[in-house]
CSV table of C-alpha atoms in Angstrom, one decimal:
chain,number,residue,atom,x,y,z
A,1168,MET,CA,-18.4,-3.6,0.3
A,1169,GLY,CA,-21.8,-2.0,0.6
A,1170,TYR,CA,-24.1,-1.9,3.6
A,1171,ALA,CA,-21.6,-1.4,6.4
A,1172,MET,CA,-19.1,1.1,4.4
A,1173,ASN,CA,-19.3,4.8,6.3
A,1174,SER,CA,-19.0,6.8,3.5
A,1175,LYS,CA,-16.4,8.9,4.5
A,1176,ILE,CA,-14.3,5.1,5.4
A,1177,GLU,CA,-16.1,4.6,1.7
A,1178,LYS,CA,-14.3,7.4,0.4
A,1179,LEU,CA,-10.8,7.2,2.5
A,1180,ILE,CA,-10.7,3.1,0.9
A,1181,LYS,CA,-11.3,4.3,-2.6
A,1182,GLN,CA,-8.3,7.0,-2.1
A,1183,PHE,CA,-6.1,4.1,-1.2
A,1184,ALA,CA,-7.2,1.4,-3.9
A,1185,LYS,CA,-6.2,3.9,-6.0
A,1186,LEU,CA,-2.2,3.7,-5.4
A,1187,PRO,CA,-0.3,1.6,-7.2
A,1188,ARG,CA,0.2,-1.9,-5.6
A,1189,VAL,CA,-2.6,-1.5,-2.9
A,1190,GLY,CA,-5.7,-3.4,-3.7
A,1191,ASN,CA,-9.3,-2.9,-2.2
A,1192,ARG,CA,-8.2,-5.5,0.8
A,1193,ALA,CA,-5.2,-4.0,1.4
A,1194,ALA,CA,-6.7,-0.4,1.4
A,1195,GLN,CA,-9.3,-1.6,3.9
A,1196,ARG,CA,-6.6,-3.0,6.1
A,1197,ILE,CA,-4.7,0.2,5.8
A,1198,VAL,CA,-7.8,2.6,6.3
A,1199,LEU,CA,-8.8,0.2,9.7
A,1200,ALA,CA,-5.0,0.4,11.1
A,1201,LEU,CA,-5.3,4.1,10.9
A,1202,LEU,CA,-9.1,4.9,12.2
A,1203,GLN,CA,-9.0,2.1,14.6
A,1204,THR,CA,-5.6,2.9,16.6
A,1205,ARG,CA,-5.3,6.5,16.4
A,1206,ASP,CA,-1.8,7.0,17.0
A,1207,GLY,CA,-1.2,10.0,14.8
A,1208,ARG,CA,0.0,8.0,11.8
A,1209,ALA,CA,-3.0,9.3,9.4
A,1210,GLU,CA,-2.6,13.0,10.3
A,1211,ASN,CA,0.8,12.5,9.9
A,1212,LEU,CA,0.8,10.9,6.7
A,1213,ALA,CA,-1.9,13.6,5.5
A,1214,SER,CA,0.9,16.6,6.3
A,1215,ALA,CA,4.0,14.6,4.9
A,1216,LEU,CA,1.3,14.5,1.6
A,1217,LEU,CA,0.5,18.2,1.4
A,1218,ASP,CA,4.0,18.7,2.6
A,1219,ALA,CA,5.6,16.9,-0.6
A,1220,THR,CA,2.9,18.0,-3.3
A,1221,GLU,CA,3.8,21.7,-2.1
A,1222,ASN,CA,6.9,21.6,-2.5
A,1223,VAL,CA,8.7,18.9,-4.1
A,1224,VAL,CA,9.3,19.9,-7.9
A,1225,PRO,CA,11.5,18.6,-10.6
A,1226,CYS,CA,15.1,19.6,-10.4
A,1227,ALA,CA,15.2,22.4,-13.9
A,1228,VAL,CA,18.3,21.2,-15.1
A,1229,CYS,CA,17.9,17.1,-14.4
A,1230,GLY,CA,14.0,16.4,-13.9
A,1231,CYS,CA,15.0,14.9,-10.9
A,1232,LEU,CA,12.5,15.4,-7.7
A,1233,THR,CA,13.7,17.9,-5.5
A,1234,ASP,CA,12.8,20.3,-2.2
A,1235,LYS,CA,11.9,23.4,-4.4
A,1236,ALA,CA,13.7,25.6,-1.4
A,1237,ALA,CA,16.9,23.9,-2.4
A,1238,GLY,CA,17.0,25.2,-5.9
A,1239,ALA,CA,19.1,22.7,-7.7
A,1240,CYS,CA,19.2,18.8,-7.1
A,1241,GLU,CA,21.3,16.9,-5.1
A,1242,PHE,CA,23.0,15.8,-7.6
A,1243,CYS,CA,23.5,19.0,-9.7
A,1244,ARG,CA,24.3,20.5,-6.6
A,1245,ASP,CA,27.0,18.0,-5.9
A,1246,SER,CA,30.5,19.1,-8.0
A,1247,ALA,CA,32.0,15.5,-7.4
A,1248,ARG,CA,29.5,14.4,-9.2
A,1249,ALA,CA,30.5,16.7,-12.6
A,1250,ASN,CA,32.9,13.7,-13.8
A,1251,GLY,CA,31.3,14.4,-17.4
A,1252,GLN,CA,29.3,11.3,-17.2
A,1253,LEU,CA,25.7,11.8,-17.8
A,1254,CYS,CA,23.4,8.9,-17.3
A,1255,ILE,CA,19.6,9.6,-19.1
A,1256,VAL,CA,16.7,7.3,-17.4
A,1257,ARG,CA,13.0,7.2,-17.7
A,1258,ASP,CA,12.2,8.4,-14.4
A,1259,MET,CA,12.9,9.5,-10.7
A,1260,GLY,CA,12.6,5.4,-9.7
A,1261,ASP,CA,15.4,4.2,-12.1
A,1262,VAL,CA,17.6,7.0,-10.6
A,1263,TRP,CA,16.5,5.2,-7.0
A,1264,VAL,CA,17.4,2.0,-8.5
A,1265,LEU,CA,21.1,3.2,-9.7
A,1266,GLU,CA,22.0,5.5,-6.6
A,1267,LYS,CA,20.9,2.1,-4.5
A,1268,SER,CA,23.3,0.3,-6.5
A,1269,MET,CA,26.0,2.3,-6.3
A,1270,VAL,CA,27.4,1.9,-9.6
A,1271,PHE,CA,27.2,5.6,-11.1
A,1272,HIS,CA,28.5,8.8,-10.0
A,1273,GLY,CA,27.9,11.1,-12.5
A,1274,ARG,CA,25.0,13.6,-13.3
A,1275,TYR,CA,21.8,12.1,-14.8
A,1276,HIS,CA,19.0,13.6,-16.8
A,1277,ILE,CA,15.2,12.1,-16.3
A,1278,ILE,CA,13.7,12.3,-19.9
A,1279,GLY,CA,10.3,11.6,-18.2
A,1280,GLY,CA,9.0,8.5,-20.7
A,1281,LEU,CA,9.6,6.8,-23.9
A,1282,LEU,CA,8.8,7.7,-27.3
A,1283,SER,CA,5.7,5.5,-28.2
A,1284,GLY,CA,3.5,5.8,-31.2
A,1285,ALA,CA,0.6,3.6,-29.7
A,1286,SER,CA,0.5,5.6,-26.5
A,1287,GLY,CA,1.1,9.0,-28.7
A,1288,ILE,CA,3.9,9.9,-27.0
A,1289,MET,CA,6.3,12.1,-29.4
A,1290,PRO,CA,9.7,13.9,-28.9
A,1291,ASP,CA,8.4,17.0,-27.8
A,1292,ASP,CA,6.5,15.2,-24.4
A,1293,LEU,CA,10.1,14.5,-23.4
A,1294,ASN,CA,13.1,16.4,-21.3
A,1295,ILE,CA,15.1,16.4,-24.4
A,1296,ALA,CA,16.1,19.7,-25.9
A,1297,THR,CA,18.0,21.0,-22.9
A,1298,LEU,CA,20.4,18.1,-23.2
A,1299,SER,CA,22.7,19.7,-26.0
A,1300,THR,CA,23.2,22.6,-23.4
A,1301,ARG,CA,23.7,20.6,-20.8
A,1302,ILE,CA,26.6,18.5,-22.3
A,1303,LYS,CA,28.3,22.2,-23.4
A,1304,ASN,CA,27.6,23.8,-20.1
A,1305,GLU,CA,28.5,20.9,-18.2
A,1306,LYS,CA,31.2,19.1,-20.3
A,1307,ILE,CA,29.7,15.9,-20.7
A,1308,THR,CA,32.1,13.3,-21.8
A,1309,GLU,CA,30.0,10.4,-22.2
A,1310,ILE,CA,26.3,9.9,-22.6
A,1311,ILE,CA,25.3,6.8,-20.6
A,1312,PHE,CA,21.6,4.9,-21.9
A,1313,ALA,CA,20.1,3.2,-19.0
A,1314,LEU,CA,16.7,3.3,-20.9
A,1315,PRO,CA,14.1,0.0,-20.4
A,1316,ASN,CA,15.7,-2.3,-23.1
A,1317,THR,CA,12.5,-2.6,-25.3
A,1318,VAL,CA,11.4,-1.2,-28.5
A,1319,GLU,CA,11.0,1.8,-26.8
A,1320,GLY,CA,13.7,2.2,-25.0
A,1321,LYS,CA,15.7,2.0,-27.9
A,1322,THR,CA,13.6,4.1,-30.3
A,1323,THR,CA,14.2,6.6,-27.6
A,1324,GLN,CA,17.9,6.3,-27.2
A,1325,HIS,CA,18.2,6.6,-31.3
A,1326,TYR,CA,16.0,9.7,-31.3
A,1327,ILE,CA,18.3,10.9,-28.5
A,1328,MET,CA,21.8,10.1,-30.4
A,1329,SER,CA,20.3,11.6,-33.5
A,1330,VAL,CA,19.3,15.0,-31.9
A,1331,VAL,CA,22.5,15.4,-29.9
A,1332,GLY,CA,24.6,13.9,-33.2
A,1333,ASP,CA,28.5,14.8,-33.3
A,1334,ALA,CA,29.1,16.9,-30.0
A,1335,GLY,CA,32.1,15.2,-29.2
A,1336,VAL,CA,30.5,12.7,-26.8
A,1337,ARG,CA,30.8,9.6,-26.8
A,1338,PHE,CA,27.4,6.9,-26.4
A,1339,SER,CA,27.2,4.1,-24.2
A,1340,GLU,CA,24.3,2.0,-23.0
A,1341,LEU,CA,24.2,-0.7,-20.4
A,1342,ALA,CA,25.0,-4.8,-21.4
A,1343,SER,CA,22.3,-6.8,-22.5
A,1344,GLY,CA,22.2,-10.6,-21.1
A,1345,VAL,CA,21.6,-13.0,-18.4
A,1346,PRO,CA,21.2,-11.9,-14.9
A,1347,LEU,CA,23.2,-12.5,-12.4
A,1348,GLY,CA,21.5,-15.9,-11.2
A,1349,GLY,CA,19.4,-16.1,-14.0
A,1350,ASP,CA,18.7,-19.9,-14.9
A,1351,LEU,CA,18.5,-20.3,-18.8
A,1352,ASP,CA,15.3,-21.9,-18.3
A,1353,TYR,CA,13.4,-18.8,-17.6
A,1354,ILE,CA,15.0,-16.5,-20.2
A,1355,ASP,CA,13.4,-15.4,-23.2
A,1356,ASP,CA,14.5,-16.0,-26.5
A,1357,GLY,CA,15.5,-12.6,-27.4
A,1358,THR,CA,17.7,-11.7,-23.7
A,1359,LEU,CA,19.5,-15.2,-25.1
A,1360,SER,CA,20.1,-13.9,-28.4
A,1361,LEU,CA,21.7,-10.8,-26.9
A,1362,ALA,CA,23.6,-12.5,-24.5
A,1363,PHE,CA,24.9,-15.0,-27.4
A,1364,GLY,CA,25.8,-12.0,-30.1
A,1365,GLY,CA,27.3,-9.9,-26.6
A,1366,ARG,CA,29.3,-13.1,-25.5
A,1367,ARG,CA,32.9,-11.8,-23.7
A,1368,GLU,CA,35.7,-14.2,-24.5
A,1369,LEU,CA,37.3,-15.5,-21.8
B,796,MET,CA,18.0,5.2,0.0
B,797,GLY,CA,20.5,7.4,1.1
B,798,TYR,CA,21.5,10.0,-1.0
B,799,ALA,CA,19.2,10.6,-3.8
B,800,MET,CA,16.0,11.0,-1.5
B,801,ASN,CA,15.4,14.0,-0.9
B,802,SER,CA,13.9,14.5,2.4
B,803,LYS,CA,10.1,15.8,2.4
B,804,ILE,CA,10.1,12.8,-0.2
B,805,GLU,CA,11.6,10.8,2.3
B,806,LYS,CA,9.4,11.8,5.3
B,807,LEU,CA,6.8,10.7,2.9
B,808,ILE,CA,8.1,7.6,2.0
B,809,LYS,CA,8.1,6.6,5.6
B,810,GLN,CA,4.7,7.6,6.5
B,811,PHE,CA,3.6,5.1,3.7
B,812,ALA,CA,6.2,2.5,4.5
B,813,LYS,CA,4.6,2.4,7.9
B,814,LEU,CA,1.1,1.3,7.1
B,815,PRO,CA,-0.1,-2.2,7.0
B,816,ARG,CA,0.9,-4.6,3.5
B,817,VAL,CA,3.2,-1.6,2.3
B,818,GLY,CA,6.5,-2.2,1.9
B,819,ASN,CA,9.5,0.2,1.6
B,820,ARG,CA,9.5,-1.0,-2.3
B,821,ALA,CA,6.2,-0.3,-2.4
B,822,ALA,CA,6.4,3.3,-0.6
B,823,GLN,CA,8.7,4.6,-3.0
B,824,ARG,CA,6.7,3.1,-6.0
B,825,ILE,CA,3.5,5.2,-4.2
B,826,VAL,CA,5.3,8.4,-3.8
B,827,LEU,CA,7.1,8.4,-7.0
B,828,ALA,CA,3.4,7.7,-8.7
B,829,LEU,CA,1.8,10.6,-6.2
B,830,LEU,CA,4.8,13.3,-7.0
B,831,GLN,CA,5.7,12.6,-10.7
B,832,THR,CA,1.8,12.9,-12.1
B,833,ARG,CA,-0.1,15.7,-10.3
B,834,ASP,CA,-3.6,14.5,-10.3
B,835,GLY,CA,-4.6,15.7,-7.6
B,836,ARG,CA,-4.8,12.1,-6.3
B,837,ALA,CA,-2.2,13.4,-3.8
B,838,GLU,CA,-4.5,15.7,-2.7
B,839,ASN,CA,-7.8,14.2,-2.0
B,840,LEU,CA,-6.0,11.2,-0.5
B,841,ALA,CA,-4.8,13.9,2.4
B,842,SER,CA,-8.2,15.6,2.5
B,843,ALA,CA,-9.5,12.2,2.7
B,844,LEU,CA,-7.7,10.9,5.6
B,845,LEU,CA,-7.9,14.6,7.5
B,846,ASP,CA,-11.7,14.1,7.2
B,847,ALA,CA,-11.9,10.4,8.0
B,848,THR,CA,-10.0,11.1,10.9
B,849,GLU,CA,-11.9,14.4,12.1
B,850,ASN,CA,-15.2,12.5,11.5
B,851,VAL,CA,-15.2,8.5,12.2
B,852,VAL,CA,-15.7,7.6,15.1
B,853,PRO,CA,-16.9,4.0,17.1
B,854,CYS,CA,-20.6,4.1,17.6
B,855,ALA,CA,-20.9,4.4,21.4
B,856,VAL,CA,-23.6,1.0,21.4
B,857,CYS,CA,-21.8,-1.0,19.6
B,858,GLY,CA,-18.3,-0.2,18.7
B,859,CYS,CA,-19.0,-0.3,14.5
B,860,LEU,CA,-17.3,2.5,13.1
B,861,THR,CA,-19.5,4.9,11.9
B,862,ASP,CA,-20.0,9.1,10.9
B,863,LYS,CA,-19.6,11.3,14.0
B,864,ALA,CA,-22.5,13.1,12.2
B,865,ALA,CA,-25.0,10.2,12.2
B,866,GLY,CA,-25.2,9.4,15.8
B,867,ALA,CA,-25.5,5.5,15.9
B,868,CYS,CA,-24.0,3.6,13.3
B,869,GLU,CA,-25.6,2.1,10.1
B,870,PHE,CA,-26.4,-1.4,12.3
B,871,CYS,CA,-28.1,0.4,15.2
B,872,ARG,CA,-29.9,2.3,13.1
B,873,ASP,CA,-31.5,-0.4,11.3
B,874,SER,CA,-34.3,-1.8,12.8
B,875,ALA,CA,-35.1,-4.3,10.6
B,876,ARG,CA,-31.7,-5.8,12.2
B,877,ALA,CA,-33.1,-6.1,15.5
B,878,ASN,CA,-33.8,-9.4,15.3
B,879,GLY,CA,-32.4,-10.7,18.4
B,880,GLN,CA,-29.2,-12.0,17.3
B,881,LEU,CA,-26.0,-10.9,18.4
B,882,CYS,CA,-22.4,-11.3,16.8
B,883,ILE,CA,-19.2,-10.9,18.7
B,884,VAL,CA,-16.1,-9.8,16.6
B,885,ARG,CA,-12.6,-8.4,17.4
B,886,ASP,CA,-12.8,-5.5,15.0
B,887,MET,CA,-14.2,-3.7,12.2
B,888,GLY,CA,-12.2,-5.5,9.5
B,889,ASP,CA,-14.0,-8.9,10.5
B,890,VAL,CA,-17.4,-7.1,10.5
B,891,TRP,CA,-17.0,-6.0,7.0
B,892,VAL,CA,-16.1,-9.9,6.4
B,893,LEU,CA,-18.8,-11.0,7.7
B,894,GLU,CA,-21.0,-8.2,5.9
B,895,LYS,CA,-19.2,-9.2,2.5
B,896,SER,CA,-20.7,-13.0,3.1
B,897,MET,CA,-23.8,-11.6,3.9
B,898,VAL,CA,-24.7,-14.6,6.5
B,899,PHE,CA,-25.6,-12.6,9.3
B,900,HIS,CA,-28.5,-10.2,9.5
B,901,GLY,CA,-28.3,-8.9,13.2
B,902,ARG,CA,-26.3,-6.5,15.3
B,903,TYR,CA,-22.6,-6.4,15.8
B,904,HIS,CA,-20.6,-6.1,19.0
B,905,ILE,CA,-16.9,-4.6,18.6
B,906,ILE,CA,-14.9,-6.0,22.0
B,907,GLY,CA,-11.8,-4.3,20.1
B,908,GLY,CA,-9.3,-6.8,21.0
B,909,LEU,CA,-8.9,-10.5,22.8
B,910,LEU,CA,-7.9,-11.4,26.4
B,911,SER,CA,-3.9,-12.0,26.7
B,912,GLY,CA,-2.0,-12.7,29.2
B,913,ALA,CA,1.1,-12.1,26.9
B,914,SER,CA,0.2,-9.0,25.6
B,915,GLY,CA,-1.4,-7.7,28.6
B,916,ILE,CA,-4.9,-6.9,27.5
B,917,MET,CA,-7.3,-7.6,30.6
B,918,PRO,CA,-11.0,-8.0,30.2
B,919,ASP,CA,-11.5,-4.0,31.4
B,920,ASP,CA,-9.6,-3.4,28.1
B,921,LEU,CA,-12.2,-4.7,25.8
B,922,ASN,CA,-15.3,-3.5,25.5
B,923,ILE,CA,-18.0,-6.0,27.2
B,924,ALA,CA,-19.2,-4.1,30.2
B,925,THR,CA,-21.8,-2.8,28.6
B,926,LEU,CA,-23.2,-6.2,27.0
B,927,SER,CA,-25.4,-7.2,29.5
B,928,THR,CA,-27.5,-3.4,29.1
B,929,ARG,CA,-27.8,-4.1,25.2
B,930,ILE,CA,-29.0,-7.7,25.9
B,931,LYS,CA,-31.9,-6.0,28.0
B,932,ASN,CA,-32.2,-3.3,26.1
B,933,GLU,CA,-32.5,-4.7,22.4
B,934,LYS,CA,-33.9,-8.2,23.5
B,935,ILE,CA,-31.1,-9.9,23.0
B,936,THR,CA,-32.4,-13.9,22.4
B,937,GLU,CA,-28.7,-15.1,20.7
B,938,ILE,CA,-25.2,-14.2,21.2
B,939,ILE,CA,-23.0,-15.9,18.5
B,940,PHE,CA,-19.2,-15.8,18.7
B,941,ALA,CA,-17.7,-15.2,15.8
B,942,LEU,CA,-13.9,-14.5,17.4
B,943,PRO,CA,-10.8,-15.8,16.5
B,944,ASN,CA,-10.6,-19.6,16.4
B,945,THR,CA,-7.1,-19.3,18.4
B,946,VAL,CA,-6.5,-19.8,21.9
B,947,GLU,CA,-6.9,-16.3,22.9
B,948,GLY,CA,-10.4,-16.5,21.1
B,949,LYS,CA,-11.8,-19.0,23.1
B,950,THR,CA,-10.5,-17.5,26.8
B,951,THR,CA,-12.1,-14.5,25.6
B,952,GLN,CA,-15.4,-15.8,24.5
B,953,HIS,CA,-15.4,-18.1,27.7
B,954,TYR,CA,-14.9,-14.9,29.6
B,955,ILE,CA,-17.5,-13.5,27.7
B,956,MET,CA,-19.8,-16.2,28.7
B,957,SER,CA,-19.4,-16.3,32.5
B,958,VAL,CA,-19.8,-12.3,32.6
B,959,VAL,CA,-23.0,-12.3,30.9
B,960,GLY,CA,-24.1,-15.7,32.8
B,961,ASP,CA,-27.9,-16.9,32.9
B,962,ALA,CA,-29.3,-13.9,31.0
B,963,GLY,CA,-31.7,-16.0,29.5
B,964,VAL,CA,-29.8,-15.8,26.1
B,965,ARG,CA,-28.6,-18.8,24.1
B,966,PHE,CA,-24.9,-18.7,22.9
B,967,SER,CA,-23.0,-20.6,19.6
B,968,GLU,CA,-20.2,-19.8,17.9
B,969,LEU,CA,-19.0,-20.4,14.5
B,970,ALA,CA,-18.5,-24.3,13.1
B,971,SER,CA,-14.5,-25.3,13.5
B,972,GLY,CA,-13.5,-27.2,10.3
B,973,VAL,CA,-11.8,-28.2,6.7
B,974,PRO,CA,-12.0,-24.8,4.7
B,975,LEU,CA,-14.3,-25.5,1.4
B,976,GLY,CA,-12.0,-26.1,-1.2
B,977,GLY,CA,-9.6,-26.9,1.6
B,978,ASP,CA,-7.0,-30.2,0.7
B,979,LEU,CA,-6.2,-32.4,3.9
B,980,ASP,CA,-2.8,-32.1,2.6
B,981,TYR,CA,-2.5,-28.1,3.8
B,982,ILE,CA,-4.6,-28.3,7.0
B,983,ASP,CA,-3.1,-28.2,10.4
B,984,ASP,CA,-3.6,-31.2,13.0
B,985,GLY,CA,-5.4,-29.0,15.3
B,986,THR,CA,-8.1,-27.8,12.6
B,987,LEU,CA,-8.4,-31.6,11.4
B,988,SER,CA,-9.0,-32.8,15.1
B,989,LEU,CA,-11.8,-30.2,15.8
B,990,ALA,CA,-13.2,-31.6,12.0
B,991,PHE,CA,-13.2,-35.0,13.0
B,992,GLY,CA,-14.9,-34.3,16.7
B,993,GLY,CA,-17.6,-32.2,14.9
B,994,ARG,CA,-17.8,-34.6,12.3
B,995,ARG,CA,-21.6,-34.9,10.4
B,996,GLU,CA,-23.9,-38.0,9.7
B,997,LEU,CA,-24.9,-38.3,6.6
């Protein structure tokens, strides 16, 4: 912005502009709203930030973000979720998406990324090694892969299947196909090909 | 979100979702990014927030947000800007927009809102009373209104003109018309009518 920008304001705008989905214009509007109306929002945001960075940690068992004081996360504490199903996801955002849809009632396992030669993400960078112990301890009977439907997602899925091996557990993955309300005009060839290959008889 | 939301995370998401231009989905993505990658961004944002709320205040003369330690704002300190022109704007955001365009090189006066019967904003709620003193002290010769081109903007403008009265100062306002690159198809009747009324001879 240059001239009119006070250094402390400029610093705050820059911090906001670093956040995902917040551009420079939006960061300016946010900072203006916070500094022009002193309604305590800025202080509340700052204290919520510090509180969360201090007290929110990944669950030692499944990797879900959870309150440090609670020990295990809500899913691992909930015995109703010990139904033998374990859903493997990339990150906490995917857990939220699945929870919102209310389609899954078992437990989660966050691996924290996908294998990728290009980005140099190797098996040791992911939360995979503890899986075999979980399968035994929690009497898992089915592993459901809900990883991204991409080359990296599928590679990671195959790697995990090879690590878990023959542990008496069934593997499944989310169906591929045309999304609900999806117009064929807008669907890529890869998805179409998967939808044809997996066509259901009526 | 319900179930999967840890209370401290939920609290932080709610704080972000209160910000302008940040919806609930964006707030979730922001919080995930901050809590999944611990790169210090969250702490830096919190400290920039506290620093700014503590130290950024409106300039006592013109209302521009400025560093408390600096006394007057950058514009009021800059003698090159004492050119007799005073631009009246609604808020700091409008100052940034004008500064970015580099069309104005005088001083600003932020009134902090617009007269509005509907919202109950009265003259005493706005930073208008000090204007006459500024005109005298800073030898202002022209007042340029850069208020929103709305009923409230024009009402406020007329009120300010009546308050300042015959102080030997010229008044002007930004031109109304078709914006640059504006397609007539997309321009409202009010703007078109103003553009016709203010047409330039060629």
